[in-house]
Amino acid sequence: MASQVLLQTKLFRPGPAQLSGFIRRYSAPVANAIPAAKKKYVPTCGTYPQGFDASGIIVGVKPGNTTKPDVALISSHLPCSAAAVFTKNKFQAAPVTFSRDLLKKKSNAGIRSVLINSGCANAVTGKGGLEDAKLMAGAADKSLGSHEATVVMSTGVIGQRLPIQKIVDNVPTAFERLGSSHDHWLTCARAICTTDTFPKLRSRTFTLPSSGPSIEYRIAGMTKGAGMIHPNMATLLGVIATDAPVAPELMAPLLKHAVDRSFNSLTIDGDTSTNDTVAFLANGAAGGSDIAEADSPDYIALRDVLTDFAIDLAQLVVRDGEGATKFVTIRVAEAASEDAARRIASTIARSPLVKTALYGKDANWGRILCATGYSLISEPGHDVTPVPEIVPETTNVSFIPTDGSAELKLLVDGEPEDVDEARAAEILEMEDLEILVRLGTGKEEARYWTCDYSHEYITINGDYRT
């Protein structure tokens, strides 16, 4: 029996979970296969913005990769207004430094393409890494016939140099294979994946008040990420493109508003990457009046569309958390301030004890309460005057089922409920779950999205580099 277990572990890498009869529905892809439970998140069609094309090609950034696209390209026929939000990690990867400086130099105008590689992060690679990022962008600019028009991104292993010549030599192929079909966009989305189990791609249409139904605008985007996910930013990459006309100076505030409510409101494991980047491009190919004034009706409409769209993309990242079996919304309500609500929600969302209890389908609300209680404590030596953000006697904790049935109250005004364990088990069997914490100290609230921790998370990350 022992030899059989060892053989299973070697072949399938299930870890200790296999010993307890755990059925693996969520795991790193094998031979590019998408797990059955994740196929429902992969679109079979889409409506993509005019004037943008996409492609994904196999370069072999990792020498052993011969089957998965690993260089992605998104290109516009027209110069774009563009902005990006980057990681706040102090060890910022070379493509982050290069792209941030490029957008600043160009005043967020005149961008034509985004070139991305997976398999190597080009992070903590010194001056040589920055030169590689420039060479990537230069190769794309040459194919475009433009100058300083390409944003670059990289994702994968930290501390290794890119096989830059291999990438540069294949950039013309990426341009040759550009296209506007759904398959082109989906292949592009696959090319930016690392430990992701499925490509994360979305598209939709919208209208603006100034043009009404006479002009249909389109927005499309892709993201990648399954681990090393936490604000700021929540290893995550994203590209969002629209054919709406937007003034360059409005791109950054539009994107920041959206990202703060989406990619900066999720966590998988509490680790903020060196490479996180989300870029937003608008080429105006659909026509209509330029969105040139902040707070105009068109600006507000696009801001809301972009925010909802970014939330959809961000939630796909959580649904693909490494080894995850649950998608969990943490909602903190009745808080004295939005900042306090966000900090509390973030603390609960990244608590290993909460996340392992959710994986084990254990209604251990004490862990939720514990994380709430320490979320606003200052670090030793940095004591500040306490603010009554959390009052035990007014705190409530509940599970909110996603099937529309009644909430299960676990703690009411600081007093424990006689929990129906059978009902709790039913709720925790569901893939989606909301944990609601009502503080009773104000009217503000915040949401975070997270997932559970399973044995598979350790398996994936235990040998990621090797």
XYZ file of N, CA and C in Angstrom, residues 21-119:
297
model
N -8.797 10.644 0.120
C -9.802 10.481 -0.924
C -10.197 11.767 -1.607
N -9.378 12.802 -1.495
C -9.664 14.093 -2.111
C -9.689 13.959 -3.628
N -10.734 14.517 -4.244
C -10.852 14.498 -5.700
C -10.341 15.830 -6.241
N -9.323 15.782 -7.062
C -8.716 17.010 -7.555
C -9.510 17.584 -8.718
N -10.201 18.677 -8.425
C -10.915 19.378 -9.488
C -10.180 20.644 -9.904
N -9.276 21.103 -9.060
C -8.582 22.350 -9.294
C -7.094 22.089 -9.192
N -6.384 22.148 -10.281
C -4.955 21.876 -10.240
C -4.284 22.484 -11.464
N -2.966 22.555 -11.404
C -2.222 23.102 -12.519
C -2.483 22.283 -13.773
N -2.572 22.910 -14.936
C -2.930 22.206 -16.157
C -1.892 21.186 -16.582
N -2.374 20.086 -17.111
C -1.508 19.052 -17.662
C -1.748 19.011 -19.159
N -0.665 19.153 -19.930
C -0.756 19.132 -21.399
C -1.800 20.135 -21.902
N -1.841 21.317 -21.244
C -2.724 22.413 -21.627
C -4.198 22.112 -21.430
N -4.514 21.032 -20.721
C -5.913 20.697 -20.482
C -6.501 21.639 -19.449
N -7.764 22.052 -19.656
C -8.465 22.896 -18.700
C -9.305 21.986 -17.809
N -9.186 22.087 -16.485
C -9.994 21.254 -15.597
C -11.477 21.421 -15.898
N -12.219 20.340 -15.772
C -13.644 20.360 -16.116
C -14.396 21.457 -15.373
N -14.049 21.669 -14.100
C -14.752 22.660 -13.296
C -14.474 24.086 -13.735
N -13.442 24.305 -14.535
C -13.076 25.656 -14.956
C -13.525 26.000 -16.378
N -13.936 24.994 -17.134
C -14.288 25.242 -18.534
C -15.429 26.246 -18.682
N -16.303 26.319 -17.698
C -17.441 27.241 -17.783
C -17.006 28.704 -17.772
N -15.775 28.978 -17.357
C -15.287 30.360 -17.307
C -14.584 30.791 -18.589
N -14.434 29.883 -19.533
C -13.741 30.205 -20.790
C -14.783 30.530 -21.858
N -14.788 31.763 -22.387
C -15.809 32.132 -23.379
C -15.615 31.395 -24.702
N -16.712 31.097 -25.350
C -16.669 30.421 -26.648
C -16.829 31.406 -27.805
N -17.125 32.657 -27.497
C -17.228 33.697 -28.516
C -17.010 35.042 -27.830
N -16.915 36.094 -28.612
C -16.704 37.410 -28.031
C -16.954 38.506 -29.041
N -17.052 39.735 -28.540
C -17.217 40.912 -29.380
C -16.069 41.851 -29.063
N -15.168 42.021 -29.999
C -13.891 42.668 -29.707
C -13.804 44.061 -30.320
N -13.054 44.969 -29.665
C -13.002 46.360 -30.118
C -12.398 46.512 -31.503
N -12.972 47.450 -32.253
C -12.490 47.718 -33.605
C -11.060 48.255 -33.552
N -10.283 47.868 -34.561
C -8.945 48.408 -34.688
C -7.895 47.741 -33.819
N -8.283 46.701 -33.077
C -7.319 45.950 -32.279
C -7.210 44.516 -32.815
N -6.001 43.986 -32.814
C -5.754 42.594 -33.172
C -4.930 41.939 -32.068
N -4.970 40.610 -32.044
C -4.247 39.877 -31.000
C -3.648 38.603 -31.580
N -2.601 38.113 -30.925
C -1.996 36.836 -31.315
C -1.258 36.240 -30.135
N -1.000 34.947 -30.244
C -0.181 34.246 -29.265
C 0.638 33.192 -29.984
N 1.931 33.128 -29.692
C 2.799 32.181 -30.382
C 3.655 31.415 -29.381
N 4.156 30.265 -29.827
C 5.066 29.458 -29.013
C 6.495 29.842 -29.358
N 7.223 30.323 -28.360
C 8.624 30.689 -28.534
C 9.534 29.726 -27.793
N 9.067 29.224 -26.668
C 9.908 28.377 -25.838
C 10.747 29.187 -24.879
N 10.103 30.144 -24.202
C 10.809 30.942 -23.202
C 11.402 30.021 -22.155
N 10.600 29.061 -21.703
C 11.138 27.954 -20.920
C 11.548 26.875 -21.911
N 12.782 26.393 -21.840
C 13.279 25.459 -22.865
C 12.389 24.245 -23.075
N 11.727 23.787 -22.016
C 10.904 22.585 -22.147
C 9.541 22.834 -22.752
N 9.158 24.102 -22.948
C 7.834 24.396 -23.478
C 7.816 24.285 -25.002
N 7.036 23.332 -25.483
C 6.877 23.177 -26.935
C 5.405 23.149 -27.341
N 4.502 23.346 -26.378
C 3.073 23.185 -26.676
C 2.218 24.389 -26.321
N 2.655 25.243 -25.387
C 1.820 26.348 -24.927
C 2.318 27.679 -25.472
N 1.441 28.493 -26.058
C 1.869 29.833 -26.465
C 2.467 30.582 -25.272
N 3.573 31.281 -25.485
C 4.199 31.982 -24.366
C 4.641 33.404 -24.705
N 4.300 33.876 -25.887
C 4.477 35.289 -26.221
C 3.153 35.791 -26.786
N 2.645 36.856 -26.189
C 1.344 37.423 -26.571
C 1.535 38.826 -27.110
N 0.708 39.190 -28.076
C 0.775 40.519 -28.674
C -0.635 41.063 -28.881
N -0.852 42.287 -28.434
C -2.077 43.022 -28.730
C -1.651 44.305 -29.431
N -2.230 44.571 -30.581
C -1.775 45.703 -31.381
C -2.967 46.475 -31.938
N -2.809 47.788 -32.018
C -3.856 48.662 -32.540
C -3.445 49.236 -33.887
N -4.435 49.365 -34.786
C -4.178 49.992 -36.076
C -3.889 51.482 -35.914
N -4.416 52.055 -34.827
C -4.294 53.489 -34.585
C -3.517 53.736 -33.295
N -2.866 54.869 -33.167
C -2.235 55.210 -31.892
C -3.286 55.309 -30.782
N -2.925 54.869 -29.614
C -3.867 54.798 -28.494
C -3.498 55.771 -27.382
N -4.529 56.244 -26.696
C -4.331 56.768 -25.351
C -4.127 55.558 -24.452
N -3.245 55.661 -23.478
C -2.931 54.476 -22.677
C -2.510 54.874 -21.270
N -2.753 53.960 -20.347
C -2.302 54.130 -18.970
C -2.076 52.746 -18.384
N -1.342 52.689 -17.305
C -1.105 51.412 -16.631
C -0.956 51.639 -15.136
N -1.318 50.637 -14.391
C -1.108 50.614 -12.942
C -0.107 49.511 -12.662
N 0.883 49.819 -11.822
C 1.997 48.894 -11.605
C 2.109 48.480 -10.140
N 2.825 47.382 -9.939
C 3.094 46.905 -8.593
C 3.796 47.974 -7.758
N 3.581 47.921 -6.442
C 4.296 48.805 -5.523
C 5.442 48.075 -4.822
N 5.674 46.832 -5.206
C 6.818 46.092 -4.685
C 8.098 46.875 -4.994
N 8.997 46.976 -4.010
C 10.225 47.755 -4.207
C 11.167 47.104 -5.216
N 11.078 45.790 -5.386
C 11.894 45.095 -6.382
C 11.077 44.972 -7.672
N 10.960 46.081 -8.361
C 10.113 46.098 -9.544
C 10.867 45.539 -10.741
N 10.174 44.687 -11.487
C 10.775 44.019 -12.630
C 11.125 45.019 -13.730
N 12.068 44.619 -14.578
C 12.531 45.493 -15.665
C 11.394 45.965 -16.569
N 10.457 45.097 -16.975
C 9.372 45.586 -17.831
C 8.477 46.610 -17.141
N 8.343 46.517 -15.817
C 7.577 47.517 -15.071
C 8.267 48.873 -15.175
N 9.560 48.880 -14.895
C 10.329 50.130 -14.972
C 10.289 50.718 -16.376
N 10.515 49.863 -17.373
C 10.534 50.340 -18.760
C 9.176 50.914 -19.163
N 8.109 50.185 -18.905
C 6.783 50.606 -19.375
C 6.286 51.837 -18.633
N 6.556 51.912 -17.343
C 6.167 53.102 -16.583
C 6.873 54.340 -17.138
N 8.180 54.215 -17.388
C 8.940 55.351 -17.920
C 8.461 55.729 -19.324
N 8.121 54.732 -20.132
C 7.648 55.005 -21.495
C 6.337 55.791 -21.471
N 5.388 55.368 -20.648
C 4.101 56.048 -20.590
C 4.259 57.477 -20.083
N 5.170 57.662 -19.138
C 5.425 59.017 -18.639
C 6.033 59.890 -19.739
N 6.997 59.331 -20.449
C 7.667 60.072 -21.522
C 6.686 60.433 -22.633
N 5.757 59.524 -22.927
C 4.804 59.732 -24.018
C 3.542 60.462 -23.569
N 3.477 60.811 -22.299
C 2.287 61.488 -21.747
C 1.018 60.697 -22.036
N 1.132 59.380 -21.936
C 0.002 58.455 -22.111
C -0.637 58.518 -23.495
N 0.155 58.862 -24.497
C -0.368 58.934 -25.869
C 0.572 58.208 -26.822
N 0.014 57.796 -27.978
C 0.847 57.249 -29.045
C 1.294 55.813 -28.851
N 0.612 55.053 -27.991
C 0.958 53.647 -27.793
C 0.228 52.797 -28.829
N 0.916 51.820 -29.405
C 0.327 50.993 -30.459
C 0.193 49.522 -30.078
N 1.054 49.030 -29.166
C 0.996 47.594 -28.891
C 1.452 47.270 -27.481
N 1.062 46.066 -27.049
C 1.516 45.491 -25.780
C 2.088 44.120 -26.104
N 3.349 43.894 -25.720
C 4.032 42.624 -25.974
C 4.339 41.968 -24.630
N 3.931 40.722 -24.474
C 4.022 40.032 -23.181
C 4.651 38.658 -23.369
N 5.550 38.295 -22.458
C 6.040 36.913 -22.441
C 5.711 36.271 -21.101
N 5.456 34.986 -21.125
C 5.321 34.206 -19.891
C 6.500 33.240 -19.807
N 6.723 32.702 -18.612
C 7.799 31.743 -18.424
C 9.036 32.309 -17.764
